[in-house]
Coordinates of C-alpha atoms in Angstrom, one line a residue:
X1 CA -0.2 0.0 0.2
X2 CA 2.5 2.6 -1.3
X3 CA 0.3 4.4 -3.6
X4 CA -2.6 6.8 -2.5
X5 CA -6.0 5.3 -2.8
X6 CA -9.3 7.4 -2.8
X7 CA -11.2 4.3 -1.8
X8 CA -9.1 3.6 1.4
X9 CA -9.1 7.2 2.0
X10 CA -13.1 7.5 1.8
X11 CA -13.4 4.3 3.9
X12 CA -11.2 5.8 6.6
X13 CA -13.0 9.2 6.3
X14 CA -16.5 7.4 6.8
X15 CA -15.1 5.5 9.7
X16 CA -14.0 8.7 11.5
X17 CA -17.4 10.3 10.8
X18 CA -19.2 7.3 12.2
X19 CA -17.1 7.2 15.5
X20 CA -17.2 11.1 15.9
X21 CA -20.9 11.5 15.1
X22 CA -22.4 11.9 18.4
X23 CA -19.8 14.4 19.4
X24 CA -20.6 16.3 16.1
X25 CA -24.3 16.5 16.8
X26 CA -23.6 17.7 20.3
X27 CA -21.2 20.6 19.2
X28 CA -23.6 21.5 16.5
X29 CA -26.6 21.7 18.7
X30 CA -24.6 23.7 21.3
X31 CA -23.4 26.2 18.7
X32 CA -26.9 26.5 17.3
X33 CA -28.1 27.3 20.7
X34 CA -25.5 29.7 21.3
X35 CA -26.1 31.6 18.2
X36 CA -29.7 31.7 18.9
X37 CA -29.5 33.0 22.5
X38 CA -26.7 35.3 21.5
X39 CA -28.4 37.0 18.8
X40 CA -31.4 37.2 21.2
X41 CA -29.2 38.8 23.8
X42 CA -27.7 41.3 21.4
X43 CA -31.3 42.3 20.6
X44 CA -32.0 42.8 24.2
X45 CA -29.3 45.3 24.7
X46 CA -30.1 46.9 21.6
X47 CA -31.2 50.6 22.1
X48 CA -33.6 50.4 18.9
X49 CA -35.4 47.5 20.3
X50 CA -35.8 45.7 16.9
X51 CA -34.2 44.1 14.0
X52 CA -32.6 46.9 11.8
X53 CA -30.1 47.0 9.1
X54 CA -27.3 48.4 11.5
X55 CA -28.1 45.7 14.1
X56 CA -27.5 43.1 11.4
X57 CA -24.2 44.4 10.6
X58 CA -22.9 45.0 14.1
X59 CA -24.2 41.6 15.1
X60 CA -22.3 40.0 12.0
X61 CA -19.1 41.5 12.7
X62 CA -19.3 40.4 16.4
X63 CA -20.0 36.8 15.5
X64 CA -17.2 36.5 13.0
X65 CA -15.0 36.1 15.9
X66 CA -17.2 33.1 17.1
X67 CA -17.1 31.5 13.8
X68 CA -13.2 31.6 13.6
X69 CA -12.8 30.4 17.1
X70 CA -15.3 27.5 16.3
X71 CA -13.3 26.6 13.2
X72 CA -9.9 26.6 15.2
X73 CA -11.4 24.5 17.9
X74 CA -12.6 22.0 15.4
X75 CA -9.2 21.9 13.8
X76 CA -7.3 21.4 16.7
X77 CA -9.8 18.5 17.8
X78 CA -8.3 16.6 14.8
X79 CA -7.5 13.3 17.0
X80 CA -9.6 14.2 20.2
X81 CA -12.0 11.3 19.2
X82 CA -9.1 8.7 19.3
X83 CA -8.2 9.4 23.1
X84 CA -9.7 5.9 24.2
X85 CA -7.4 3.0 23.4
X86 CA -10.3 1.1 21.6
X87 CA -10.9 3.9 19.2
X88 CA -7.1 4.5 18.8
X89 CA -6.1 1.0 18.1
X90 CA -8.9 0.6 15.6
X91 CA -7.8 3.7 13.6
X92 CA -4.1 2.8 13.7
X93 CA -4.8 -0.6 12.6
X94 CA -7.2 0.3 9.6
X95 CA -6.1 -1.0 6.3
X96 CA -4.9 2.3 5.0
X97 CA -1.5 4.1 4.7
X98 CA -0.7 6.9 7.0
X99 CA -1.1 9.5 4.7
X100 CA -4.5 8.3 3.9
X101 CA -5.4 8.3 7.6
X102 CA -3.9 11.5 8.3
X103 CA -5.7 13.3 5.4
X104 CA -8.9 11.5 6.2
X105 CA -8.8 12.9 9.9
X106 CA -7.5 16.3 8.8
X107 CA -10.2 16.8 6.0
X108 CA -13.0 15.6 8.6
X109 CA -11.9 17.9 11.3
X110 CA -11.6 20.8 8.8
X111 CA -14.2 20.6 6.2
X112 CA -16.9 18.8 8.3
X113 CA -16.1 21.2 11.2
X114 CA -16.4 24.3 9.1
X115 CA -19.8 23.1 7.5
X116 CA -21.0 22.1 10.9
X117 CA -20.2 25.7 12.1
X118 CA -22.0 27.3 9.0
X119 CA -25.0 25.1 9.2
X120 CA -25.4 25.5 12.9
X121 CA -25.2 29.3 12.5
X122 CA -28.0 29.3 9.7
X123 CA -30.1 27.2 12.2
X124 CA -29.5 29.6 14.9
X125 CA -29.9 32.7 13.1
X126 CA -33.2 31.2 11.7
X127 CA -34.6 30.2 14.9
X128 CA -33.9 33.8 16.0
X129 CA -35.8 35.2 12.9
X130 CA -38.7 32.8 13.5
X131 CA -38.9 33.5 17.1
X132 CA -38.8 37.3 16.7
X133 CA -41.3 37.1 13.9
X134 CA -43.8 35.3 15.8
X135 CA -43.4 36.8 19.2
X136 CA -42.6 40.6 18.3
X137 CA -43.5 40.8 14.6
X138 CA -40.0 41.6 13.5
X139 CA -38.9 41.5 9.9
X140 CA -37.2 38.5 8.5
X141 CA -33.7 40.0 8.4
X142 CA -30.7 37.6 8.3
X143 CA -27.1 38.1 9.3
X144 CA -25.7 35.3 7.1
X145 CA -25.3 37.8 4.0
X146 CA -23.3 40.1 6.1
X147 CA -21.4 37.5 7.7
X148 CA -20.2 36.1 4.2
X149 CA -19.2 39.7 3.4
X150 CA -17.1 39.9 6.5
X151 CA -15.1 37.0 5.5
X152 CA -14.7 38.4 1.8
X153 CA -11.2 40.0 1.3
X154 CA -11.5 43.9 0.8
X155 CA -9.7 43.7 -2.5
X156 CA -12.4 41.7 -3.8
X157 CA -15.2 44.5 -3.0
X158 CA -13.2 47.4 -3.3
X159 CA -12.0 49.3 -6.5
X160 CA -8.4 48.4 -6.3
X161 CA -5.9 47.8 -9.0
X162 CA -5.4 44.1 -10.3
X163 CA -2.1 43.9 -8.7
X164 CA -3.2 45.1 -5.2
X165 CA -6.1 42.6 -5.3
X166 CA -4.0 39.6 -6.5
X167 CA -1.3 40.1 -3.4
X168 CA -4.3 40.9 -1.0
X169 CA -5.9 37.7 -1.9
X170 CA -2.5 35.8 -1.8
X171 CA -1.6 37.2 1.6
X172 CA -5.1 36.3 3.1
X173 CA -5.2 32.8 1.6
X174 CA -1.4 32.1 2.9
X175 CA -2.4 33.3 6.3
X176 CA -5.6 31.2 6.3
X177 CA -3.3 28.2 5.6
X178 CA -0.7 29.1 8.1
X179 CA -3.4 29.2 10.8
X180 CA -5.0 25.8 9.7
X181 CA -1.5 24.3 9.9
X182 CA -0.9 25.8 13.2
X183 CA -4.1 24.5 14.8
X184 CA -3.6 21.1 13.0
X185 CA 0.1 20.8 14.5
X186 CA -1.4 21.6 17.9
X187 CA -4.1 19.1 17.6
X188 CA -1.8 16.5 16.3
X189 CA 1.0 17.0 19.0
X190 CA -1.1 17.7 22.1
X191 CA -3.8 15.7 23.8
X192 CA -5.0 18.6 26.1
X193 CA -5.5 22.3 25.5
X194 CA -4.4 22.0 21.8
X195 CA -6.5 25.1 21.1
X196 CA -5.7 27.3 23.9
X197 CA -1.9 26.6 23.3
X198 CA -2.1 27.0 19.5
X199 CA -4.1 30.3 20.1
X200 CA -1.4 31.5 22.4
X201 CA 1.3 30.9 19.7
X202 CA -0.8 32.7 17.5
X203 CA -1.5 35.6 19.6
X204 CA 2.2 35.9 20.7
X205 CA 3.1 36.0 16.9
X206 CA 0.8 38.7 16.3
X207 CA 2.1 40.7 19.0
X208 CA 5.6 40.2 17.7
X209 CA 4.8 41.4 14.3
X210 CA 3.0 44.4 15.7
X211 CA 6.1 45.3 17.5
X212 CA 8.0 45.0 14.5
X213 CA 5.8 47.3 12.5
X214 CA 5.6 49.8 15.4
X215 CA 9.5 49.9 15.7
X216 CA 10.6 49.6 12.1
X217 CA 7.5 51.3 10.4
X218 CA 6.7 48.4 8.3
X219 CA 3.7 48.4 6.3
X220 CA 1.6 45.8 4.7
X221 CA -1.3 47.3 2.9
X222 CA -2.1 51.1 2.7
X223 CA -5.2 53.0 1.3
X224 CA -6.6 56.4 1.3
X225 CA -10.2 57.6 0.3
X226 CA -11.2 61.0 -0.1
X227 CA -15.1 61.6 -0.6
X228 CA -15.3 57.9 -1.0
X229 CA -13.0 57.8 -4.0
X230 CA -9.7 55.6 -3.8
X231 CA -6.9 57.9 -4.2
X232 CA -4.0 56.0 -3.0
X233 CA -2.9 52.1 -2.5
X234 CA 0.1 50.4 -1.8
X235 CA 1.2 46.9 -1.0
X236 CA 4.2 47.1 1.1
X237 CA 7.2 44.5 0.8
X238 CA 6.1 43.0 4.0
X239 CA 3.0 41.6 2.2
X240 CA 5.2 39.6 -0.2
X241 CA 7.7 38.7 2.5
X242 CA 5.0 37.4 5.0
X243 CA 3.2 35.5 2.2
X244 CA 6.2 33.7 1.6
X245 CA 6.8 33.1 5.4
X246 CA 3.4 32.0 5.7
X247 CA 3.9 29.4 2.8
X248 CA 7.1 28.0 4.5
X249 CA 5.5 27.9 8.0
X250 CA 2.6 26.1 6.6
X251 CA 4.6 23.5 4.7
X252 CA 6.7 22.8 8.3
X253 CA 3.6 22.5 10.3
X254 CA 2.0 20.0 8.0
X255 CA 5.0 18.3 7.5
X256 CA 5.8 18.1 11.3
X257 CA 2.1 17.1 12.0
X258 CA 2.4 14.1 9.6
X259 CA 5.5 13.0 11.2
X260 CA 4.3 13.2 14.7
X261 CA 1.3 11.1 13.4
X262 CA 3.4 8.6 12.1
X263 CA 4.9 8.0 15.4
X264 CA 1.4 7.6 17.2
X265 CA 1.2 4.9 19.9
X266 CA -1.7 3.0 21.5
X267 CA -0.6 4.2 24.8
X268 CA 0.6 7.7 25.4
X269 CA 0.9 10.0 28.3
X270 CA -1.8 12.5 28.8
X271 CA -0.1 15.5 27.5
X272 CA 1.2 14.6 23.9
X273 CA 0.6 12.0 21.2
X274 CA 4.3 11.3 20.5
X275 CA 6.9 9.8 22.1
X276 CA 10.0 11.9 22.1
X277 CA 12.4 9.4 23.7
X278 CA 12.0 6.5 21.2

């Protein structure tokens, strides 16, 4: 089994989904309920007292953070379902290559996790609209369109030049991939607090970059508008440098994650999945 097999990959993927289905449903229900109650709480403290376009925008901007956090948790929980020895043994003994097993677990944690978060957000937002419409007669205004706009790079929506748009998209894409690789590495190496520790690393990295920008005056993207018209735009050299750095760090993180996965044991200590002494 040296070559990659889609059939073995799919069987492994389906097995992971069957094992983790209960946890996935619990997570989806909790996120749906959290969005529903969170939006109602926002309305409760809204001075206007009802759903409006301004409330939709501010609420969507706030819950962007929750969606990002949820995605990070799902990614860092890539192997959390294999904590029990029986599940771990069944997973490691499956007739598939290490690469097929690793990719199946990573795709499940990332793709299925993201879809679960998105569907749960839609359900929670719909429940809020139904409740407010029946009880208070509010208009059916959803936060989903505004949420999607918040996740769209500014270069796509703004009248920038083609070169500015391209480097903006490359920078955003490589940063997202780096974040994904960081949480994947944390979830592969650590058995406890993977999300927290990976988030601390991310925050520390951002603090270091902010310090360098402040001390040396580095700039990534600069734009200037006058009377709603774009009069100046510039993609700094750091945008190109960081895009390359993000790619290199991502490659290292994925390589390290796979190498750690190949060293998985049936019985490990309670903190890490890898035996550094062997």
